[in-house]
Coordinates of N, CA and C and ligand atoms in Angstrom, one line a residue:
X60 N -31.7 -10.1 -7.9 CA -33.0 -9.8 -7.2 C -32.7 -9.0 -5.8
X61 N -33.7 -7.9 -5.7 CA -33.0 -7.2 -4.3 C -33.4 -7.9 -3.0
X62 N -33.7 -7.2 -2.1 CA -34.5 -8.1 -0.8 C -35.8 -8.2 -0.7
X63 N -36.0 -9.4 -0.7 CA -37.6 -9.6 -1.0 C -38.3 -9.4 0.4
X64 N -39.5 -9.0 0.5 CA -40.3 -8.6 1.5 C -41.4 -9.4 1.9
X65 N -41.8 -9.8 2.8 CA -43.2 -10.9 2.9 C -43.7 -10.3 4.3
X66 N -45.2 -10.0 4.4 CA -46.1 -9.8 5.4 C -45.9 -11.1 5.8
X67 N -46.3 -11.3 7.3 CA -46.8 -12.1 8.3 C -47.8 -11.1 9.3
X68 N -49.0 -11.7 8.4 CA -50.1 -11.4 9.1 C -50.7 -12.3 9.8
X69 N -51.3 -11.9 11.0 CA -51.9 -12.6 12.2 C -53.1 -12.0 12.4
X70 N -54.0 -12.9 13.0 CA -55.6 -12.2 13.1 C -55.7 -12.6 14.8
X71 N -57.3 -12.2 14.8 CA -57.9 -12.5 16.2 C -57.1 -13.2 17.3
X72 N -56.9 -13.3 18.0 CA -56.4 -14.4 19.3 C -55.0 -14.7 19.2
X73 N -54.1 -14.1 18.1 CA -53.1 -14.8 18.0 C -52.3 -14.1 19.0
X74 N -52.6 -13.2 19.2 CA -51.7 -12.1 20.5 C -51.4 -12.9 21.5
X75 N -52.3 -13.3 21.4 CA -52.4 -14.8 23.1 C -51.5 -15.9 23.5
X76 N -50.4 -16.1 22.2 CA -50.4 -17.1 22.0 C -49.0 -17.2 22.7
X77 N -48.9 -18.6 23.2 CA -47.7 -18.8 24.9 C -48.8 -18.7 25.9
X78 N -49.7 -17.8 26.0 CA -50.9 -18.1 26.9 C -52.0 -19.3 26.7
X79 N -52.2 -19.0 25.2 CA -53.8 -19.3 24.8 C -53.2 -20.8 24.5
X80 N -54.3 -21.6 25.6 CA -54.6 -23.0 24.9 C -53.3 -24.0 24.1
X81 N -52.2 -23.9 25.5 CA -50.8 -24.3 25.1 C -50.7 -25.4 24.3
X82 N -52.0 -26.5 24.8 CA -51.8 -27.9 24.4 C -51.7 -28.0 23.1
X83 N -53.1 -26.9 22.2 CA -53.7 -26.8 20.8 C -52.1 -26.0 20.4
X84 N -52.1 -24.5 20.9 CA -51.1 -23.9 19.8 C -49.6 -23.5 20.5
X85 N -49.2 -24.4 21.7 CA -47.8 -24.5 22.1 C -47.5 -23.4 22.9
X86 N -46.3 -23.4 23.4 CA -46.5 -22.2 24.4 C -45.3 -21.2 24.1
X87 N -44.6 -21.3 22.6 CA -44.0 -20.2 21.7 C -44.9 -18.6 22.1
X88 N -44.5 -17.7 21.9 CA -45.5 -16.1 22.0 C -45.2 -15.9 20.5
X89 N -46.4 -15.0 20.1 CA -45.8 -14.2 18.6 C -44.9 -14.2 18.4
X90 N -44.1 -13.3 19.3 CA -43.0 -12.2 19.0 C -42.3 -13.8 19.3
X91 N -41.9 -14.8 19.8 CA -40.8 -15.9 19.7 C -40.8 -16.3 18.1
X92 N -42.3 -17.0 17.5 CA -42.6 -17.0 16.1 C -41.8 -15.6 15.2
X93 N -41.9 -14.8 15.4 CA -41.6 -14.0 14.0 C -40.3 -13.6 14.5
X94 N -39.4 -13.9 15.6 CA -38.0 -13.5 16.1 C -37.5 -15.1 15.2
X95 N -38.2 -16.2 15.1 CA -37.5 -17.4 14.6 C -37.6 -17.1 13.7
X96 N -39.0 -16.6 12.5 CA -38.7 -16.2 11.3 C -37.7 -15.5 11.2
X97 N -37.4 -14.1 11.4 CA -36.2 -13.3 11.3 C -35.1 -14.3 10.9
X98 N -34.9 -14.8 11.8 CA -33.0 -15.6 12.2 C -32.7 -16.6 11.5
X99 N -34.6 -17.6 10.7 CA -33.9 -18.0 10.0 C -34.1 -17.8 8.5
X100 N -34.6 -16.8 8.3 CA -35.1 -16.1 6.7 C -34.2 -14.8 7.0
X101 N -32.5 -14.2 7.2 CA -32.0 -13.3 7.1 C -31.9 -12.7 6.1
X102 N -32.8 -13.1 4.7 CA -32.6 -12.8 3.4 C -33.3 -11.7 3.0
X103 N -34.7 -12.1 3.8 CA -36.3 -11.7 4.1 C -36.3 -10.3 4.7
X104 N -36.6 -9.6 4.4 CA -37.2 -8.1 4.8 C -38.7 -8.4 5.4
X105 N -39.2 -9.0 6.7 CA -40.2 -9.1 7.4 C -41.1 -7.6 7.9
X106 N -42.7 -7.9 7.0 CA -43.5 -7.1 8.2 C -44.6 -7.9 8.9
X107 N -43.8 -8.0 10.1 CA -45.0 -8.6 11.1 C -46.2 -7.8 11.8
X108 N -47.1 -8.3 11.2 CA -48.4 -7.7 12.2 C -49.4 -8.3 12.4
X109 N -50.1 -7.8 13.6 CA -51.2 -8.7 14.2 C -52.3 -7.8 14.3
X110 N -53.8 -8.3 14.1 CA -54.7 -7.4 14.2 C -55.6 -7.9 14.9
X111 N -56.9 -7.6 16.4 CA -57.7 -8.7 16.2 C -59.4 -7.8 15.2
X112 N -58.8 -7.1 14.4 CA -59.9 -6.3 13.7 C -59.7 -7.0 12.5
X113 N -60.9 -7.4 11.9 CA -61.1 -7.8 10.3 C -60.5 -7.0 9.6
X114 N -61.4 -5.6 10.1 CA -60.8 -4.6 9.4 C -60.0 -4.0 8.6
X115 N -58.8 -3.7 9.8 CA -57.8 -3.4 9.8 C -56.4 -5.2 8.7
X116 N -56.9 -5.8 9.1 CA -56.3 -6.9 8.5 C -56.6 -6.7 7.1
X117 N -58.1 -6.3 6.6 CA -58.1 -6.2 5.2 C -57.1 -4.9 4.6
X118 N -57.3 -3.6 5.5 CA -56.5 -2.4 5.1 C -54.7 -3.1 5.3
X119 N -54.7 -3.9 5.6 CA -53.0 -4.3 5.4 C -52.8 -5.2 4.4
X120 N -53.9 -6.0 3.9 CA -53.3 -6.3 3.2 C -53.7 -5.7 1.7
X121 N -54.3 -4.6 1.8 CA -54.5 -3.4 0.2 C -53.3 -2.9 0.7
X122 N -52.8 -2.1 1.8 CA -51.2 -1.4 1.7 C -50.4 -2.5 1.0
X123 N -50.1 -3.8 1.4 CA -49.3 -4.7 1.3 C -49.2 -4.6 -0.4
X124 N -50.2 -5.0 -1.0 CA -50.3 -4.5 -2.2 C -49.9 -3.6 -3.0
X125 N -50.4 -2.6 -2.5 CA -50.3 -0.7 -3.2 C -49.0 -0.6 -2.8
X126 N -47.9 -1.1 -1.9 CA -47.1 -0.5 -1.2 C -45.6 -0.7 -2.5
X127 N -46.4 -2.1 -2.9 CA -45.6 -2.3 -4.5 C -44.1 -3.2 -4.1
X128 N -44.0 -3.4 -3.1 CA -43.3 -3.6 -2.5 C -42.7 -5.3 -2.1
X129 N -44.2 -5.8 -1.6 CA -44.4 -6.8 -0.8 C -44.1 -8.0 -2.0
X130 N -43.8 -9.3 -1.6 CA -43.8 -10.2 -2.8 C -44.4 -11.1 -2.2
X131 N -45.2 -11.4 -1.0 CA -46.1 -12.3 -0.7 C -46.7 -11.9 0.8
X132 N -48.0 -13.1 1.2 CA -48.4 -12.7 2.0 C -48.7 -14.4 3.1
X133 N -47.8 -14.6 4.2 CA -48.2 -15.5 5.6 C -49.6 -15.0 6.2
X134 N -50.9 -15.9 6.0 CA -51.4 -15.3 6.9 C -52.1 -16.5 8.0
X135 N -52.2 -16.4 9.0 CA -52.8 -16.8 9.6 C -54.5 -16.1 10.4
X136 N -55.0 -16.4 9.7 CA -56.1 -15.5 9.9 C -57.1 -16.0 11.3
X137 N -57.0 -16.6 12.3 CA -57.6 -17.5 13.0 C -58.9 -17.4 12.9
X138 N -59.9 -17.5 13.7 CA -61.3 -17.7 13.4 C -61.7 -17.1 12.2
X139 N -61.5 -15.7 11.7 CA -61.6 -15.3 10.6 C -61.7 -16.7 9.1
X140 N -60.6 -17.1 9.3 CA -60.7 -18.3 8.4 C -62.1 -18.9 7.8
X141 N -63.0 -19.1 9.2 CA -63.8 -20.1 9.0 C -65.1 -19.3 8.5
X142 N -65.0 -18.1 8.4 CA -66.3 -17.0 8.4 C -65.8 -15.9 7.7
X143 N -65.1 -15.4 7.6 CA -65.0 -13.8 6.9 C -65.2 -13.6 5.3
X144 N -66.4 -13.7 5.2 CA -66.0 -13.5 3.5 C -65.4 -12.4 3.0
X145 N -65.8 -11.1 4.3 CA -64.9 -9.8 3.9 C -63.4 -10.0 2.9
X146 N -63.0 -11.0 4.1 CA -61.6 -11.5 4.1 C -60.9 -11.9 2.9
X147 N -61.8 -13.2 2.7 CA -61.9 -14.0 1.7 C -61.8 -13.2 0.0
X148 N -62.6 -11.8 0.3 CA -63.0 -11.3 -0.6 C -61.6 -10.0 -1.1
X149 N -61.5 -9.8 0.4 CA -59.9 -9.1 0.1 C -58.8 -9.4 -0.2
X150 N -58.6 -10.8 -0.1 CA -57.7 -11.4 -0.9 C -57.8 -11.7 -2.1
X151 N -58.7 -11.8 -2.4 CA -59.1 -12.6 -4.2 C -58.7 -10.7 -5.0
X152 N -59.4 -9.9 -4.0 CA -58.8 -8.8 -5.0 C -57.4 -8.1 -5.2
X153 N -56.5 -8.7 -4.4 CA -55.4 -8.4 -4.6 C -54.4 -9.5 -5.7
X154 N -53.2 -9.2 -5.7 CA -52.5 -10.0 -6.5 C -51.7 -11.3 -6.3
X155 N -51.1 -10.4 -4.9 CA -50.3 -10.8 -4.2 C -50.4 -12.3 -3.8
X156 N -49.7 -13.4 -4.0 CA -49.9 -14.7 -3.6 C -50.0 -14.6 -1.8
X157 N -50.7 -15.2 -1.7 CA -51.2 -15.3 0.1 C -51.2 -16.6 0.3
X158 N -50.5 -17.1 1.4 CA -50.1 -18.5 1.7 C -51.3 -18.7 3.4
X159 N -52.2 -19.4 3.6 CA -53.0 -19.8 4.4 C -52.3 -20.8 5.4
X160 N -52.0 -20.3 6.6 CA -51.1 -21.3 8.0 C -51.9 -21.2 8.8
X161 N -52.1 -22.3 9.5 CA -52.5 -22.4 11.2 C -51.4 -23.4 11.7
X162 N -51.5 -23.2 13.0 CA -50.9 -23.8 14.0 C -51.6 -25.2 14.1
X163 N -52.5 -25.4 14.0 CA -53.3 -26.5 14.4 C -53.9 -27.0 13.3
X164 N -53.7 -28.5 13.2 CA -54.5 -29.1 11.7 C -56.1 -28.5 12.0
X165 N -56.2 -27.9 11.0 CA -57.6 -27.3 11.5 C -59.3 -28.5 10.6
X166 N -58.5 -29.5 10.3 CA -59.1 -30.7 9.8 C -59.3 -31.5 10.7
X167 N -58.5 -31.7 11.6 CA -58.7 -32.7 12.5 C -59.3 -32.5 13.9
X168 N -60.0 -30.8 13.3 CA -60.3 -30.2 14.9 C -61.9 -30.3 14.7
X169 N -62.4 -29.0 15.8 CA -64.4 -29.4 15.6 C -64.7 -29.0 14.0
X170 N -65.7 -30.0 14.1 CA -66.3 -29.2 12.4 C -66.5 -28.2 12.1
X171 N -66.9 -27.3 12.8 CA -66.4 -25.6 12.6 C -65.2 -25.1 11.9
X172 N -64.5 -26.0 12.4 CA -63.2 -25.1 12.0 C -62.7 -25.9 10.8
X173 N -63.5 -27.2 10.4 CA -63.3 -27.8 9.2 C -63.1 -26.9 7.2
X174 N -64.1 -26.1 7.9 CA -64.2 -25.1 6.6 C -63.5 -24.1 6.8
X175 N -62.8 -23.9 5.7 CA -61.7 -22.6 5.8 C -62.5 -21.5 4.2
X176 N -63.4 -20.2 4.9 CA -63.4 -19.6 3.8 C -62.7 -19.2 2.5
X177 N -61.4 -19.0 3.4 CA -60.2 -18.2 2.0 C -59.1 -19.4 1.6
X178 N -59.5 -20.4 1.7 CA -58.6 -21.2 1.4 C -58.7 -21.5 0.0
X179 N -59.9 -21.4 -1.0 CA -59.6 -21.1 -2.0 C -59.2 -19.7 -3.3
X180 N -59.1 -18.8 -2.4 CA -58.5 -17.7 -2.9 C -57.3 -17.5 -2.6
X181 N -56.6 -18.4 -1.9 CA -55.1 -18.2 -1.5 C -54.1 -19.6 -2.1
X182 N -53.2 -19.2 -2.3 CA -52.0 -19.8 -3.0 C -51.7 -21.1 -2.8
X183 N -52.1 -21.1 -1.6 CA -52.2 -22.9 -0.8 C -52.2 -22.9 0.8
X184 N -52.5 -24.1 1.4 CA -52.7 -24.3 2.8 C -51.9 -25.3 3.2
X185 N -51.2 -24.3 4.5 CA -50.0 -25.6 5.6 C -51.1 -25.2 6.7
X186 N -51.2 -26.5 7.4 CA -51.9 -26.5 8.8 C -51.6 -27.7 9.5
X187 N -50.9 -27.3 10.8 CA -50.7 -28.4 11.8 C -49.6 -28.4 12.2
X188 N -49.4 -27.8 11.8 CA -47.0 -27.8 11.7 C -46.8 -26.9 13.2
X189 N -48.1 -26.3 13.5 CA -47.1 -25.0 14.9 C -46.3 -24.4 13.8
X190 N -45.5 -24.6 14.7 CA -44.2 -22.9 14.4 C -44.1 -23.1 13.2
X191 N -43.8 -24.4 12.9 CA -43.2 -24.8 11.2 C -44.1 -24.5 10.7
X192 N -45.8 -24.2 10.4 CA -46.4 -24.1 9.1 C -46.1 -22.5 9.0
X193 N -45.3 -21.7 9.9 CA -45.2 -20.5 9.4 C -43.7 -20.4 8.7
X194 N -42.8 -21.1 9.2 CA -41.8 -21.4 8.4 C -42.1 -22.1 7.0
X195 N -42.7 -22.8 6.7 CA -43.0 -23.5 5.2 C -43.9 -22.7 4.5
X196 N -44.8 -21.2 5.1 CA -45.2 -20.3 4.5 C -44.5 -19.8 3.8
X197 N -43.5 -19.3 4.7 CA -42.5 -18.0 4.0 C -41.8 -18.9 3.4
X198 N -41.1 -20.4 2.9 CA -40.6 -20.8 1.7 C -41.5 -21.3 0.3
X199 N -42.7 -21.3 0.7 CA -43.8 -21.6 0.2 C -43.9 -20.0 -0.8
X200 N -43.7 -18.9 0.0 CA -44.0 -17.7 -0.9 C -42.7 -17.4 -1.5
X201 N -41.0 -17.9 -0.9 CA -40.0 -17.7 -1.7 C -39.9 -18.4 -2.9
X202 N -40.5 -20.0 -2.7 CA -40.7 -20.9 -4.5 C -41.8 -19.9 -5.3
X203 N -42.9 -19.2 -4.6 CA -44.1 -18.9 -5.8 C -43.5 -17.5 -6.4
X204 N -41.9 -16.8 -5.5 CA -41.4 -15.8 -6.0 C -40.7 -16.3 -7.2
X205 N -40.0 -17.6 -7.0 CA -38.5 -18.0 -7.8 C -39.6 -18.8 -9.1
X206 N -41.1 -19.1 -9.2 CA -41.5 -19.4 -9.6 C -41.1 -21.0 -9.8
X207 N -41.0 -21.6 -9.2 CA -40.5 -22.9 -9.4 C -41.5 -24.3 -8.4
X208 N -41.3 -25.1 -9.2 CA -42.0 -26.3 -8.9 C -43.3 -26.1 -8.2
X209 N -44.0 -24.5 -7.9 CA -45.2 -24.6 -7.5 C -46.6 -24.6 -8.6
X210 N -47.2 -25.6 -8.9 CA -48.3 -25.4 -9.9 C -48.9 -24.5 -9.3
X211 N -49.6 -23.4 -10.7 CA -50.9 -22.5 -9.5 C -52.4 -23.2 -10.3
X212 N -52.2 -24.3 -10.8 CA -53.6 -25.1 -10.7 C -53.4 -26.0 -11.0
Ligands
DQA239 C1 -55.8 -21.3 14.1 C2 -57.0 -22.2 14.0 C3 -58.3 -21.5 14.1 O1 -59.4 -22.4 14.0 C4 -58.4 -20.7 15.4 O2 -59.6 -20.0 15.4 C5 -57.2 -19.9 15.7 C6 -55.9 -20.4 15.3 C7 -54.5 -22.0 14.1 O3 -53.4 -21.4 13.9 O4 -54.4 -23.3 14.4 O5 -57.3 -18.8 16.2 O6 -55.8 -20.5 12.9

C-alpha cells in the first residue's frame, strides 16, 4: 500500500483554539494539534485545513473526494455539528469514510450541543478526548482503511 492520505478538517472557532475557552478545549493551538498528528502518524500524508465557512468546508470535502486520493476524512466540524444540514448532507454524498471528533464530550455539555447533525452520516463519533479524539480519528480512519475489526453497521 503506498502512503495513505487523511484530511483533517476543522470548522468555525477552531482557529482560536490555545485562546478559546482553555478550560472546555485546552490551551494546545491548531497548528500544535496537527504538528502532534504529523510526528506521530509519519506514515500519514496529512491535509490540514481550517475553514470558518460552511462553504468552503463542503467544497473540501468534494475535492477530498474527486482528488481520488484521500482515504478518509478527521472532522471536527464545531457548531456546524449541531445545525448544518448542508453539511450533513455533503457528507452522505461522498464516499469517503468521515470520522466525527470534538474536543469536548459534547454529551455532557448544554443541550444544544447534545445533537450532532452529521453524526449519522459519518463513520463514527470520538468526543471528549481533546487532543486524543483527533489522534483516535486518524487510527479510527487507518482500521476502516485496513478494513479490520470496524463494523460499518
Ligand atoms: C467542539 C464542540 C462544539 O459544540 C463547539 O461548537 C466547538 C468545538 C469540540 O471540539 O468540542 O466549536 O466541536
Amino acid at each position: 500500500m503506498g502512503t495513505l492520505s487523511i484530511l483533517v478538517l476543522n470548522g468555525p472557532n477552531l482557529s482560536r483554539l490555545g485562546k478559546r475557552e482553555p478550560e472546555i478545549y485546552g490551551t494546545l493551538t491548531l497548528d500544535d494539534i496537527n504538528r502532534g498528528l504529523a510526528e506521530s502518524f509519519p506514515e500519514v500524508a496529512f491535509d490540514f485545513f481550517q475553514s470558518e465557512d460552511e462553504g468552503v468546508l463542503i467544497e473540501k470535502l468534494f475535492q477530498a473526494e474527486d482528488n481520488g486520493s484521500c482515504s478518509g476524512v478527521v472532522l471536527n466540524a464545531g457548531a456546524l455539528t449541531h445545525y448544518s444540514i448542508a453539511l450533513r448532507d455533503a457528507i452522505s454524498a461522498i464516499k469517503l469514510p468521515v470520522v466525527e471528533v470534538h474536543l469536548s464530550n459534547i454529551y455532557a455539555r448544554e443541550e444544544f450541543r447534545r445533537t450532532s447533525v452529521i453524526s449519522e452520516v459519518c463513520r463514527g463519533v470520538i468526543s471528549g478526548f481533546g487532543v486524543t479524539s483527533y489522534h483516535l480519528g486518524v487510527r479510527a480512519i487507518l482500521e476502516c482503511v485496513q478494513e479490520k475489526d470496524v463494523p460499518s453497521d
